[in-house]
Amino acid sequence: QVQLVESGGGSVQAGGSLRLSCAASGYIYRFYYMAWFRQAPGKEREGVAIIDSDRSAIYADSVKGRFTISRDNTKNTLYLQMSSLKPEDTAMYYCAAKRSHTLQPDVTYWGQGIPVTVSS
């Protein structure tokens, strides 16, 4: 069964940190690029970061230097470490599996989403 299950979201004050996790079924994890997207209220869904099997990563300009995407291949788990959070990072965050190593939303599988709220 294809599954992407996020955890670790919540509320934090500006300047704080959160780590998101995404447990993926083995089939997805082995054959797809893994990524994080987010969607703020009233805005389009946007790519945040993506990582390939060799741990090569691409980041959106808005999160460079603050967010780190990583993966644990022994656990089929994707992570997003978020630091120096800003109120504009408030959004629903989605784990995603896709066939291309870009931040475009041509996603094959989506997780259910997890909320992140950053207060000022």
PDB file of N, CA and C in Angstrom, residues 38 47-48 58-66 86 103:
ATOM      1  N   ARG A  38       4.467  23.062   0.764  1.00  0.00           N
ATOM      2  CA  ARG A  38       3.629  23.718   1.759  1.00  0.00           C
ATOM      3  C   ARG A  38       2.584  24.579   1.076  1.00  0.00           C
ATOM      4  N   GLY A  47       6.810  24.273  -3.604  1.00  0.00           N
ATOM      5  CA  GLY A  47       7.861  23.362  -3.208  1.00  0.00           C
ATOM      6  C   GLY A  47       8.811  24.012  -2.214  1.00  0.00           C
ATOM      7  N   VAL A  48       9.184  23.283  -1.182  1.00  0.00           N
ATOM      8  CA  VAL A  48      10.072  23.790  -0.142  1.00  0.00           C
ATOM      9  C   VAL A  48      11.480  23.211  -0.311  1.00  0.00           C
ATOM     10  N   ILE A  58      17.677  20.344  -3.159  1.00  0.00           N
ATOM     11  CA  ILE A  58      17.350  21.646  -3.743  1.00  0.00           C
ATOM     12  C   ILE A  58      16.385  22.324  -2.790  1.00  0.00           C
ATOM     13  N   TYR A  59      16.576  23.622  -2.568  1.00  0.00           N
ATOM     14  CA  TYR A  59      15.734  24.372  -1.644  1.00  0.00           C
ATOM     15  C   TYR A  59      15.101  25.568  -2.348  1.00  0.00           C
ATOM     16  N   ALA A  60      13.917  25.919  -1.891  1.00  0.00           N
ATOM     17  CA  ALA A  60      13.319  27.180  -2.303  1.00  0.00           C
ATOM     18  C   ALA A  60      14.144  28.315  -1.700  1.00  0.00           C
ATOM     19  N   ASP A  61      14.227  29.429  -2.421  1.00  0.00           N
ATOM     20  CA  ASP A  61      15.024  30.562  -1.945  1.00  0.00           C
ATOM     21  C   ASP A  61      14.540  31.045  -0.576  1.00  0.00           C
ATOM     22  N   SER A  62      13.240  30.939  -0.341  1.00  0.00           N
ATOM     23  CA  SER A  62      12.673  31.473   0.896  1.00  0.00           C
ATOM     24  C   SER A  62      13.104  30.696   2.144  1.00  0.00           C
ATOM     25  N   VAL A  63      13.639  29.488   1.978  1.00  0.00           N
ATOM     26  CA  VAL A  63      14.014  28.685   3.150  1.00  0.00           C
ATOM     27  C   VAL A  63      15.500  28.352   3.193  1.00  0.00           C
ATOM     28  N   LYS A  64      16.246  28.739   2.186  1.00  0.00           N
ATOM     29  CA  LYS A  64      17.687  28.439   2.157  1.00  0.00           C
ATOM     30  C   LYS A  64      18.380  28.982   3.390  1.00  0.00           C
ATOM     31  N   GLY A  65      19.213  28.147   3.978  1.00  0.00           N
ATOM     32  CA  GLY A  65      19.949  28.546   5.166  1.00  0.00           C
ATOM     33  C   GLY A  65      19.181  28.377   6.459  1.00  0.00           C
ATOM     34  N   ARG A  66      17.876  28.088   6.349  1.00  0.00           N
ATOM     35  CA  ARG A  66      17.056  27.907   7.560  1.00  0.00           C
ATOM     36  C   ARG A  66      16.493  26.493   7.663  1.00  0.00           C
ATOM     37  N   LYS A  86       9.729  31.784  10.746  1.00  0.00           N
ATOM     38  CA  LYS A  86       9.100  33.096  10.607  1.00  0.00           C
ATOM     39  C   LYS A  86       7.585  32.906  10.497  1.00  0.00           C
ATOM     40  N   LEU A 103      11.334  21.416  -7.868  1.00  0.00           N
ATOM     41  CA  LEU A 103      10.338  21.833  -6.892  1.00  0.00           C
ATOM     42  C   LEU A 103       8.993  22.124  -7.548  1.00  0.00           C
TER      43      LEU A 103
END
